[in-house]
CSV table of C-alpha atoms in Angstrom, one decimal:
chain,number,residue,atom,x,y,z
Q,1,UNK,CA,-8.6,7.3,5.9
Q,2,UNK,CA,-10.7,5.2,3.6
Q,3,UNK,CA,-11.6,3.3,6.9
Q,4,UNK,CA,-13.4,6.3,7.7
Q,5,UNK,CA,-15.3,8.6,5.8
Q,6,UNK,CA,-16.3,12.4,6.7
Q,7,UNK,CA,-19.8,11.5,7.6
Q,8,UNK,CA,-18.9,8.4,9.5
Q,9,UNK,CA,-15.8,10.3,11.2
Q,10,UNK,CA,-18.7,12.8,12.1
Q,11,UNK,CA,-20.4,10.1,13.4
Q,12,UNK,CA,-17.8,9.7,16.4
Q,13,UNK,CA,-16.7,13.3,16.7
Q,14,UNK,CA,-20.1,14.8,17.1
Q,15,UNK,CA,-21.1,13.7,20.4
Q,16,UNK,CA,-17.9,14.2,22.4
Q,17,UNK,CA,-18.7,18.6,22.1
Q,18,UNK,CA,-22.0,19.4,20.0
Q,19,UNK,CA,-24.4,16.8,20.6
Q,20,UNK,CA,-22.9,15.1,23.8
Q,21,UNK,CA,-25.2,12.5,25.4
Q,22,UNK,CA,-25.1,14.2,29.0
Q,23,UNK,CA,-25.0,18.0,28.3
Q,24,UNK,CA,-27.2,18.4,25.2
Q,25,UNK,CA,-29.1,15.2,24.5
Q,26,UNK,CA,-30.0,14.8,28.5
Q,27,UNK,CA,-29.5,11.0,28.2
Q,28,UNK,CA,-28.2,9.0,31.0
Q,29,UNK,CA,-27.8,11.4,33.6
Q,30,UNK,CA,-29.3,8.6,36.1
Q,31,UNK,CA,-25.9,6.2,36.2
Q,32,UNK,CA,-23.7,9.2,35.1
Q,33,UNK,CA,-23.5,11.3,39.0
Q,34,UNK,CA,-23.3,8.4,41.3
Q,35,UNK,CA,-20.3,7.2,39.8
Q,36,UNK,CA,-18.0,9.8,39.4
Q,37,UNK,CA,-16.7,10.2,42.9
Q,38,UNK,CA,-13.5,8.8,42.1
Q,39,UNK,CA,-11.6,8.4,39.0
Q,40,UNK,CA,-10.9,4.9,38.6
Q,41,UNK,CA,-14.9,3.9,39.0
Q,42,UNK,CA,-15.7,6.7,36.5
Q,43,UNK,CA,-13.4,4.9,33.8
Q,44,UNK,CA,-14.7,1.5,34.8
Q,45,UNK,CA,-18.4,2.8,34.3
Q,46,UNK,CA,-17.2,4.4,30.9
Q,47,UNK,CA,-15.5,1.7,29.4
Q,48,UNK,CA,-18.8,-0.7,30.6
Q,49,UNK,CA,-21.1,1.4,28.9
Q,50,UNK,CA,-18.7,2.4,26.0
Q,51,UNK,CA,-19.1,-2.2,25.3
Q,52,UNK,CA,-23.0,-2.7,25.8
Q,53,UNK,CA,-23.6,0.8,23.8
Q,54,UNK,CA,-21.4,-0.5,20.9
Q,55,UNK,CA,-22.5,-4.0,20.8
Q,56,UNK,CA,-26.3,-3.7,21.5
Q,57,UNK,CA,-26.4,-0.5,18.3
Q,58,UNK,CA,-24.7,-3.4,16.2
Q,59,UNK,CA,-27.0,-5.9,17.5
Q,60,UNK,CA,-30.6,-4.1,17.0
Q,61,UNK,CA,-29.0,-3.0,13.6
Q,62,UNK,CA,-28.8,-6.4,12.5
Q,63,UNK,CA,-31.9,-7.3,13.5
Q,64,UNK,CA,-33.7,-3.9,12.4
Q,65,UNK,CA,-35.6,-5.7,9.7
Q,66,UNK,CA,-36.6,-8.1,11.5
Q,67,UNK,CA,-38.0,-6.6,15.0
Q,68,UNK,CA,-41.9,-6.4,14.8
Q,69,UNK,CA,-42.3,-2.2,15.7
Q,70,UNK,CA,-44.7,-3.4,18.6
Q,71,UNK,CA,-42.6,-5.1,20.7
Q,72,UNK,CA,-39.0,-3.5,20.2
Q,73,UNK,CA,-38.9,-2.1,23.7
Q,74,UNK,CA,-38.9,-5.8,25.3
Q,75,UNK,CA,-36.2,-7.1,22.4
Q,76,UNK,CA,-33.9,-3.9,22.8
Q,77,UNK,CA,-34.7,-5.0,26.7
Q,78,UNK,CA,-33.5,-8.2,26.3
Q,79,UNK,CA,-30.6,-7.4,24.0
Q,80,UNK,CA,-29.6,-4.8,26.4
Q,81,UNK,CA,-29.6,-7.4,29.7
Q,82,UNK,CA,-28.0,-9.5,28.0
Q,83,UNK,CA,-24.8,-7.7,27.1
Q,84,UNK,CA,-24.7,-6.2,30.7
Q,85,UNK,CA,-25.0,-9.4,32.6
Q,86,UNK,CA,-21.5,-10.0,30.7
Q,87,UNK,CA,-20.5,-6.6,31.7
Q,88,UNK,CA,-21.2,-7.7,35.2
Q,89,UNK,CA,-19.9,-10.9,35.7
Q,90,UNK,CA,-16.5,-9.6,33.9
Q,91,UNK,CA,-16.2,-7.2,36.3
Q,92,UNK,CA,-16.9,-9.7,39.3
Q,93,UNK,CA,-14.2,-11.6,38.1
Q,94,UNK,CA,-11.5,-9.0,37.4
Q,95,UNK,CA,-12.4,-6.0,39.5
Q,96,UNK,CA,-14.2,-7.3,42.2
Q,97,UNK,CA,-13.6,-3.9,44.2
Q,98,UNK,CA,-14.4,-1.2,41.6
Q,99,UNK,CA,-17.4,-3.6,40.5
Q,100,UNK,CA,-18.6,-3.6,44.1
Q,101,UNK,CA,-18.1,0.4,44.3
Q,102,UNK,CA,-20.9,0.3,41.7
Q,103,UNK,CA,-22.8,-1.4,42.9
Q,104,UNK,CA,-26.2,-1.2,41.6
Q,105,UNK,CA,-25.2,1.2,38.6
Q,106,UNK,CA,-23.9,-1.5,36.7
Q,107,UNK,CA,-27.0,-3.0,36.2
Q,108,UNK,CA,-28.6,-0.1,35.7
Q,109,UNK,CA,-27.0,0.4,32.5
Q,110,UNK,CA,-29.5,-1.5,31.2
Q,111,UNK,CA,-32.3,1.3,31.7
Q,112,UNK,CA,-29.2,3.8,30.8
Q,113,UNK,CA,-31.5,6.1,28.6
Q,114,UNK,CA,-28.6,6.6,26.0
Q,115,UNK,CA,-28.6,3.3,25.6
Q,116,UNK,CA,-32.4,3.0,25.2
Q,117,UNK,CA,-31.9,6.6,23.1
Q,118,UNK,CA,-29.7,5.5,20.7
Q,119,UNK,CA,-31.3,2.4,19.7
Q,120,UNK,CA,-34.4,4.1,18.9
Q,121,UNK,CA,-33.0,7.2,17.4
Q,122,UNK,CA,-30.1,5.5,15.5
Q,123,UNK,CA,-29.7,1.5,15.2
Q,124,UNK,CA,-33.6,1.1,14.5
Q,125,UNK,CA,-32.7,3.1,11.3
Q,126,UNK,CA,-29.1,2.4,9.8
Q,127,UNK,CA,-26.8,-0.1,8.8
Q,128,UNK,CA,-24.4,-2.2,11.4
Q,129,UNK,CA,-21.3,-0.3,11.1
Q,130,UNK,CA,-22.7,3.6,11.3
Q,131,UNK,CA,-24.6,1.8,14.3
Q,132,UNK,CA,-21.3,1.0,15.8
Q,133,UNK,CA,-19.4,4.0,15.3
Q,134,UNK,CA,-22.5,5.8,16.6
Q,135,UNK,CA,-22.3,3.9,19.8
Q,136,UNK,CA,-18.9,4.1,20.5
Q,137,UNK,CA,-19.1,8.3,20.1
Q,138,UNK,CA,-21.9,8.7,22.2
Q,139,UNK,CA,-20.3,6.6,24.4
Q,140,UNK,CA,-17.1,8.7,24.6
Q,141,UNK,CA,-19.3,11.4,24.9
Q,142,UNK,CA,-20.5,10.1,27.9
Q,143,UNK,CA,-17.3,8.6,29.2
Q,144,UNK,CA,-15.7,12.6,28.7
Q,145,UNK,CA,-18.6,14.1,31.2
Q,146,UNK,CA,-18.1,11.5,33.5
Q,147,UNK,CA,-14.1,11.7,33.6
Q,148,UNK,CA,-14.0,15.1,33.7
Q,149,UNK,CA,-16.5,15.2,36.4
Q,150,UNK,CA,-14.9,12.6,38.5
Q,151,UNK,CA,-11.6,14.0,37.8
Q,152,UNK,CA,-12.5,17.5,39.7
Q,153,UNK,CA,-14.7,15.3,42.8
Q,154,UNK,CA,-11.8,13.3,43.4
Q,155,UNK,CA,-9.4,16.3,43.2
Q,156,UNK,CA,-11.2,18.6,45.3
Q,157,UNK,CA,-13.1,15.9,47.3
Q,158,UNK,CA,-9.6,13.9,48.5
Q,159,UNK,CA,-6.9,15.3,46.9
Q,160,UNK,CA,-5.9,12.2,45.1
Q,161,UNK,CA,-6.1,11.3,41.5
Q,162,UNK,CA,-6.6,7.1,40.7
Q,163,UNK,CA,-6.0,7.1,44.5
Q,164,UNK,CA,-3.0,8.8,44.3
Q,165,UNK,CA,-2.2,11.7,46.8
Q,166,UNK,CA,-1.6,14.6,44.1
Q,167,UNK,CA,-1.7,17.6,46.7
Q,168,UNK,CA,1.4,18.4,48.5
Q,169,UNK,CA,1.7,17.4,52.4
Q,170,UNK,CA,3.0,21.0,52.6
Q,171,UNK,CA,-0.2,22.7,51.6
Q,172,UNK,CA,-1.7,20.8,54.3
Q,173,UNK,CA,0.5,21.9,56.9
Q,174,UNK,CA,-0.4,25.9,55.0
Q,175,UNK,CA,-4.1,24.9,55.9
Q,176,UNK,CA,-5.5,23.7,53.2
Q,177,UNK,CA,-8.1,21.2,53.7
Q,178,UNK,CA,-9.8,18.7,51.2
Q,179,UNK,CA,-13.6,20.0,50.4
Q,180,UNK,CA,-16.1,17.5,51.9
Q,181,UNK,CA,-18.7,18.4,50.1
Q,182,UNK,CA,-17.3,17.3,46.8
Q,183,UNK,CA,-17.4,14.0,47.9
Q,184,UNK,CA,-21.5,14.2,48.6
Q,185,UNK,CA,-23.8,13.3,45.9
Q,186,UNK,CA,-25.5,17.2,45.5
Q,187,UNK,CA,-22.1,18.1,43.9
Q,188,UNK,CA,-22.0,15.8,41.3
Q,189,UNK,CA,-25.3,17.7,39.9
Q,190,UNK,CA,-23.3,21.0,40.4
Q,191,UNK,CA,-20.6,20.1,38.7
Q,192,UNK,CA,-22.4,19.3,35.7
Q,193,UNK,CA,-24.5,22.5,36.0
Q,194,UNK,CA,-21.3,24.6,36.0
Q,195,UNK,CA,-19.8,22.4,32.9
Q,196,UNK,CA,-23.1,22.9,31.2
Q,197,UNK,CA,-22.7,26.4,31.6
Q,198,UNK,CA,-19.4,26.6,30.3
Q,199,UNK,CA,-20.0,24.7,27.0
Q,200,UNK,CA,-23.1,26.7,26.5
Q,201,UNK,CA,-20.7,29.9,27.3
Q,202,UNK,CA,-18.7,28.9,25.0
Q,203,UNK,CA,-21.0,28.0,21.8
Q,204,UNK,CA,-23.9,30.5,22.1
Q,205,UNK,CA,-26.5,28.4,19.4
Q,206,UNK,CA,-26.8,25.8,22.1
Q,207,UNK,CA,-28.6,28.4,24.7
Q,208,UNK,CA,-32.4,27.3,25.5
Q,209,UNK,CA,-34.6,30.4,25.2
B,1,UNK,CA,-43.3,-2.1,63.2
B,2,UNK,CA,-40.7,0.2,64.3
B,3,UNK,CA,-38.4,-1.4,61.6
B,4,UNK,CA,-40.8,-0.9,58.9
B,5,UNK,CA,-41.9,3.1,59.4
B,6,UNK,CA,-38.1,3.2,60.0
B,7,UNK,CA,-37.3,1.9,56.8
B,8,UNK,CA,-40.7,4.1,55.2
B,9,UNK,CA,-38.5,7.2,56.5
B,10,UNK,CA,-35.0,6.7,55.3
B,11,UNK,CA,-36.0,5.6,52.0
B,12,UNK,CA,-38.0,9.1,51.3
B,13,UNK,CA,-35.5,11.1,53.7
B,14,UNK,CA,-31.9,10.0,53.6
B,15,UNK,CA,-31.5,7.4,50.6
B,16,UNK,CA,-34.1,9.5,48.1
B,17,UNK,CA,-34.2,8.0,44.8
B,18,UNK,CA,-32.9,11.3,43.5
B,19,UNK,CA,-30.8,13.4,45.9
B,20,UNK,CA,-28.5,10.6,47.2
B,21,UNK,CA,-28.4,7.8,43.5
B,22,UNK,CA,-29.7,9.9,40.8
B,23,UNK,CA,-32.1,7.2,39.9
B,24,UNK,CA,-34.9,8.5,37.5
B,25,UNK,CA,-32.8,11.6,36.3
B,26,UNK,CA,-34.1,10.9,32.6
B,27,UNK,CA,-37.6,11.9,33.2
B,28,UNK,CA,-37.0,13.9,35.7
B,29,UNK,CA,-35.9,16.2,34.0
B,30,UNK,CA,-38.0,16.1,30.9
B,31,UNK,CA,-41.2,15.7,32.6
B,32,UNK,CA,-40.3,18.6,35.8
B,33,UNK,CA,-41.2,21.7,33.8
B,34,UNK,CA,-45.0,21.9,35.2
B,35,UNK,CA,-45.9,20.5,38.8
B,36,UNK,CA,-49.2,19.2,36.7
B,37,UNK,CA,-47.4,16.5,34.9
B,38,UNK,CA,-44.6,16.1,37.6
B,39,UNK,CA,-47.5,15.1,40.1
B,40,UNK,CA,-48.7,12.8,37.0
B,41,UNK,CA,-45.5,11.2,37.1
B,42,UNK,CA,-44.9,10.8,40.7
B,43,UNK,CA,-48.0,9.0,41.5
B,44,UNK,CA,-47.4,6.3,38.4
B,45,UNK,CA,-43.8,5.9,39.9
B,46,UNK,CA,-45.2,5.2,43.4
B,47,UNK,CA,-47.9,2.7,42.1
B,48,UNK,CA,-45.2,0.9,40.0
B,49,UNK,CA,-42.5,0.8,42.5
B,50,UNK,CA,-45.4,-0.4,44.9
B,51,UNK,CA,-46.1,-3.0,42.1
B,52,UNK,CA,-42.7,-4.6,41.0
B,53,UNK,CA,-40.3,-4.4,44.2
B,54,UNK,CA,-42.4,-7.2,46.4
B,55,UNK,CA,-42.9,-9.3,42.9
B,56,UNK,CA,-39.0,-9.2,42.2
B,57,UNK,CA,-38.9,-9.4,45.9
B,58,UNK,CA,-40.8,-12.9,45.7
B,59,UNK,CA,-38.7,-14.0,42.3
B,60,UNK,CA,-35.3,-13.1,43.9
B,61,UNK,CA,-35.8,-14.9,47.4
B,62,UNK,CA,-38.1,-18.2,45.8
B,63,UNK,CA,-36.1,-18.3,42.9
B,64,UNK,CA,-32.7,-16.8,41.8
B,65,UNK,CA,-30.9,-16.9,45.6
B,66,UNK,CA,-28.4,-18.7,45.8
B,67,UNK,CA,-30.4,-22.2,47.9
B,68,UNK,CA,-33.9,-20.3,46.8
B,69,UNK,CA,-34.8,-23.3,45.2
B,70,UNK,CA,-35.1,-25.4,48.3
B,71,UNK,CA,-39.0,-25.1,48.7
B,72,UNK,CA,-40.0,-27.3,45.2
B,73,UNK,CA,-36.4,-29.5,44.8
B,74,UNK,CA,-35.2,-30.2,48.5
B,75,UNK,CA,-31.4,-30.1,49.2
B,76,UNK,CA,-30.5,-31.1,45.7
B,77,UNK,CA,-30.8,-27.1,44.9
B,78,UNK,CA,-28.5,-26.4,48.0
B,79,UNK,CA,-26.0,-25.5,45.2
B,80,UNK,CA,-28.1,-23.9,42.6
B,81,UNK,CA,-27.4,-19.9,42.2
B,82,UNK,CA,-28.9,-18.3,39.7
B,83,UNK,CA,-28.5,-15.0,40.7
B,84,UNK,CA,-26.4,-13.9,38.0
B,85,UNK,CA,-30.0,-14.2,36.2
B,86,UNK,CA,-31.8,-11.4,38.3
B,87,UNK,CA,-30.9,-8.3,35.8
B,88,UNK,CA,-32.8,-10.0,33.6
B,89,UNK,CA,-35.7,-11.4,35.3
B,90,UNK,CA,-36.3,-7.7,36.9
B,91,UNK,CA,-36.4,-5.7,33.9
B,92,UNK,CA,-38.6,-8.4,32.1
B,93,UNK,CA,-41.1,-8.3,35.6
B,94,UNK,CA,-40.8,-4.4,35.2
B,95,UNK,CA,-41.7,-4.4,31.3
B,96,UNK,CA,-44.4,-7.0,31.7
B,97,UNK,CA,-45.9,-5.4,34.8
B,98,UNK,CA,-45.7,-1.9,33.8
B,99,UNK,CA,-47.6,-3.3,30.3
B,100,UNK,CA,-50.1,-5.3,32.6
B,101,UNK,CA,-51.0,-2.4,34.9
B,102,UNK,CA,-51.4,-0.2,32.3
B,103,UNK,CA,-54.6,-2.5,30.7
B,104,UNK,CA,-55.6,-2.7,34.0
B,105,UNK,CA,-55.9,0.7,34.8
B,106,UNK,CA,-57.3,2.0,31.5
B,107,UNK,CA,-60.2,-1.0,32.1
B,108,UNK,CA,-60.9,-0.2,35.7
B,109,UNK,CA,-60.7,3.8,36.2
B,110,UNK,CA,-60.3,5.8,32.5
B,111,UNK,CA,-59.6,9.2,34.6
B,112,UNK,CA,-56.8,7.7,36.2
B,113,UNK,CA,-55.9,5.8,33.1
B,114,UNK,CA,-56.1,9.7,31.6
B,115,UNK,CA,-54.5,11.3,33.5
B,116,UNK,CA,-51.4,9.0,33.8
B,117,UNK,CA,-51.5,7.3,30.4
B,118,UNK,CA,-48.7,8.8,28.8
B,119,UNK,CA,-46.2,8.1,31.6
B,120,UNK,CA,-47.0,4.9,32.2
B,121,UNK,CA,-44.9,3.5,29.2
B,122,UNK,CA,-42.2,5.7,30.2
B,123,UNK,CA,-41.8,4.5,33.4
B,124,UNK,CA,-40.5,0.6,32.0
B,125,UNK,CA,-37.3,2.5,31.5
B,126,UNK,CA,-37.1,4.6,34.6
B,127,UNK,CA,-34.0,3.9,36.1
B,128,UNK,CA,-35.4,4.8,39.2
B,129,UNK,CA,-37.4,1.0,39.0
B,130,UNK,CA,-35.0,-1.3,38.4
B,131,UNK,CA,-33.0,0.9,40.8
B,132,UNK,CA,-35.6,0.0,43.7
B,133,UNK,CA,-35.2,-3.8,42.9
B,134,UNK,CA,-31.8,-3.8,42.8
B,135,UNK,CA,-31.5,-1.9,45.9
B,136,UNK,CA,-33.9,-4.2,47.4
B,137,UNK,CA,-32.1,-7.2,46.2
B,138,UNK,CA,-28.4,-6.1,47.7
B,139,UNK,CA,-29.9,-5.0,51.2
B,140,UNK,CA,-31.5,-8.1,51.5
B,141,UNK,CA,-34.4,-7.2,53.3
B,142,UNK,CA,-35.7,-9.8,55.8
B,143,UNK,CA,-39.3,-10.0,54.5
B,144,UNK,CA,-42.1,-9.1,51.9
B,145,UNK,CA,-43.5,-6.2,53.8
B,146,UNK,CA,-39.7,-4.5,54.3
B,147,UNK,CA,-39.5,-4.5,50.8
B,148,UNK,CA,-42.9,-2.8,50.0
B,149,UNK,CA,-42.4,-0.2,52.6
B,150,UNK,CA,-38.8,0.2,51.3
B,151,UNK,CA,-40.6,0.8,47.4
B,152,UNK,CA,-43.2,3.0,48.6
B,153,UNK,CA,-41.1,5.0,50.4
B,154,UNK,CA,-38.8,5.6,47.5
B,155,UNK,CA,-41.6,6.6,45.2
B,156,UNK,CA,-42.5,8.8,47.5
B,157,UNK,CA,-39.2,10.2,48.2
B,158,UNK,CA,-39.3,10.8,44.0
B,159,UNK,CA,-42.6,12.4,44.3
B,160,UNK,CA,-41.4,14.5,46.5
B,161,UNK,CA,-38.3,15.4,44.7
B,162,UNK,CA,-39.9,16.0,41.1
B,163,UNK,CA,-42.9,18.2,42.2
B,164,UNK,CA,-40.5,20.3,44.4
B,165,UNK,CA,-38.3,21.1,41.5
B,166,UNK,CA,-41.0,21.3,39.2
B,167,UNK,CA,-42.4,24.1,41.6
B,168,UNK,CA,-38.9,25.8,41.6
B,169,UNK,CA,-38.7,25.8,37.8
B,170,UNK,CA,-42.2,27.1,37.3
B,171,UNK,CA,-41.2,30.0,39.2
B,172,UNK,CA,-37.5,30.7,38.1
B,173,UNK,CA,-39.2,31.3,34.9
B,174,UNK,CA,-39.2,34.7,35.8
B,175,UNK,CA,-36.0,34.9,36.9
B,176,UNK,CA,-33.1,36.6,35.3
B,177,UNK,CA,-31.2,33.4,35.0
B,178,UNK,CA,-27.2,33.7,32.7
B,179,UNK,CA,-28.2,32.9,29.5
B,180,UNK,CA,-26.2,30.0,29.2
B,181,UNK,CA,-27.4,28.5,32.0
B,182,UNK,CA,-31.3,28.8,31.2
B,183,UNK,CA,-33.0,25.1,31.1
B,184,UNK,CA,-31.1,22.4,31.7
B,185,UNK,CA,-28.1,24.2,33.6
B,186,UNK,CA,-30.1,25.7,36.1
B,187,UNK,CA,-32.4,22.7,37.0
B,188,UNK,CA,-29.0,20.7,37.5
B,189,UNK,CA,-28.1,23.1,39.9
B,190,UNK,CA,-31.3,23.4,42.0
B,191,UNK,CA,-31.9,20.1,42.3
B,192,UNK,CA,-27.9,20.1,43.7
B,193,UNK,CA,-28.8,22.3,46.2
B,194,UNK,CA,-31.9,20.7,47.4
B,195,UNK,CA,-30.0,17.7,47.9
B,196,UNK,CA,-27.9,19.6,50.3
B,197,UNK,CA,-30.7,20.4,51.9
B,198,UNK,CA,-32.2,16.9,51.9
B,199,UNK,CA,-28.8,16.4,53.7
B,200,UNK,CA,-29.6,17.4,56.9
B,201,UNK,CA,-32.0,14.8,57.5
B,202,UNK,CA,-28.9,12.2,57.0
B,203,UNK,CA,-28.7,10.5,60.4
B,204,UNK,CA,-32.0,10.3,61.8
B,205,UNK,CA,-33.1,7.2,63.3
B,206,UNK,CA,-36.5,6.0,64.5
């Protein structure tokens, strides 16, 4: 345990429940819906993100000394751009059909606000390696949303799991029918509604008045 | 012209910004409390959108494309594809324009420049921004004036979207809304079901 501390274990731990990037912080909602239609896209996205968050905290960390305050956006811009155009062409090369799936959201990870967020409200202000555990927990955080999210659209939406059939042919035949509209964007936003309520539910501090 | 009030309607209608990709969530949600400051924001994400989809339309097609290059170095750039550049380019056009429009507004009209000051900055990390450029760069539109119609639709489809649910939140105020579900909750699931409804324009066709 002397790798990690109590406050740097906090670090990690903190976003997946109490502060999580998507339910309480409200950062990156944009990428986090259109992707979670099916599991295996979901992960992709998560893992993407869960790499540029990581390296670009690290990144601007290093350089926090040295990034004039007047033109960070454009440098954390450029950092940013960078690191997904990797993302990108890694994913062209080894997952052509997830990576074309995405589509556009891959490179939207670069306006990602938790990306964005965490550079200005962590890496700006603390060394390299609370930088990096920071990014890789609010990355989980958002990775958690988005699997769980996904994991319920692509159950209810096509009764598959990772493109596996998971529902019985026999409850087919009992008349059970796969629910369309999971598959439609609206539900995505539902189904964060409902998992907002049920974390709020759950830990009454974290109710807006 | 058909094509072009065609593609004006889909991209408000049927492929809005906000009920079908999510684009813009981040500030649409921090910004849809009033319908004052949603209409604020709206009109600075038309103007941008208007702004920065023909000029990445212009750099994409004359520069990154895959042959773009043909018009200064002849067939020597048959080969040349630097498309794999365009994330970058776009978000540096969108930083430097947003910037550049932002002096130019507070020099030419101060009431506008007043009125939409504070989003203006914002807006250089709107996903819903680089969103229209890269939309605009994978359905390859056939020419400059597809691509404008395409941005100002979308910002218009936005506007639409953020002072509608601002509207809605301003009055669910007074609504007896679960407790846990009060802010953020709730808004998720409004602006879920007015994307159902914005579902029943899917499929029409000019």
């Amino acid at each position: 345990m002397s790798l990690f501390s109590s406050k740097d274990l906090k670090l990690l731990t903190n976003p997946l429940n109490m502060n999580n990037p998507i339910t309480i912080q409200v950062l990156g909602i944009c990428s986090a819906l259109a992707v979670t239609v099916k599991l295996e896209p979901a992960v992709v996205m998560s893992v993407s993100v869960l790499f540029v968050l990581a390296l670009a905290n690290v990144i601007i960390s290093l350089l926090r000394n040295t990034i004039p305050t007047r033109i960070r956006i454009i440098v954390q811009l450029v950092v940013i751009a960078s690191l997904v155009i990797v993302v990108d062409q890694v994913l062209k090369a080894f997952v052509y059909d997830v990576s074309k799936q995405l589509s556009v959201f891959v490179g939207l990870i670069i306006t990602n606000c938790i990306i964005m967020g965490r550079l200005e409200a962590f890496a700006l202000g603390n060394k390299p390696w609370p930088a990096f555990l920071d990014g890789v927990g609010n990355a989980a955080g958002y990775g958690v949303i988005l699997i769980v999210v996904a994991f319920f659209r692509e159950l209810l939406g096509s009764g598959t799991i990772w493109g596996f059939q998971v529902i019985p042919e026999g409850f087919y035949e009992m008349g059970y029918a796969n629910n369309g509209l999971m598959i439609l964007p609206p539900m995505a936003l539902i189904v964060v509604g409902i998992i907002i309520w049920i974390q709020r539910a759950r830990s009454r501090d974290l109710i807006e008045s | 012209m058909e094509e072009l009030l065609n593609i004006f309607v889909k991209s408000i209608f049927i492929d809005n910004m906000i009920f079908a990709y999510f684009l813009g969530m981040c500030s649409y949600l921090a910004v849809s409390k009033t319908v004052e400051t949603s209409t604020g924001l709206g009109i600075a994400v038309i103007f941008v959108l208007g702004i920065t989809v023909p000029v990445n339309y212009l750099i994409e097609n004359f520069l990154l494309k895959k042959g773009a290059l043909d018009w200064i170095m002849g067939d020597a750039a048959k080969d040349i594809d630097l498309s794999f550049l365009s994330f970058i380019m776009f978000i540096a056009v969108i930083a430097s324009m947003v910037q550049l429009v932002e002096m130019i507004v507070e020099k030419v009209s101060p009431t506008l420049y007043a009125n939409l000051g504070i989003f203006l900055p914002l807006i250089a990390v709107n996903c819903a921004i680089l969103g229209g450029a890269l939309f605009m760069q994978e359905r390859e539109y056939n020419s400059i004036a597809e691509a404008s119609v395409f941005a100002l639709g979308s910002g218009v489809g936005w506007f639409l979207a953020v002072v509608g649910v601002a509207a809605i939140r301003e009055k669910i105020r007074y609504s007896n809304v679960p407790a846990p579900l009060r802010g953020l909750g709730i808004t998720f699931i409004v602006t879920g079901l007015m994307g159902i409804a914005f579902m029943s324009f899917m499929g029409i066709n000019l």
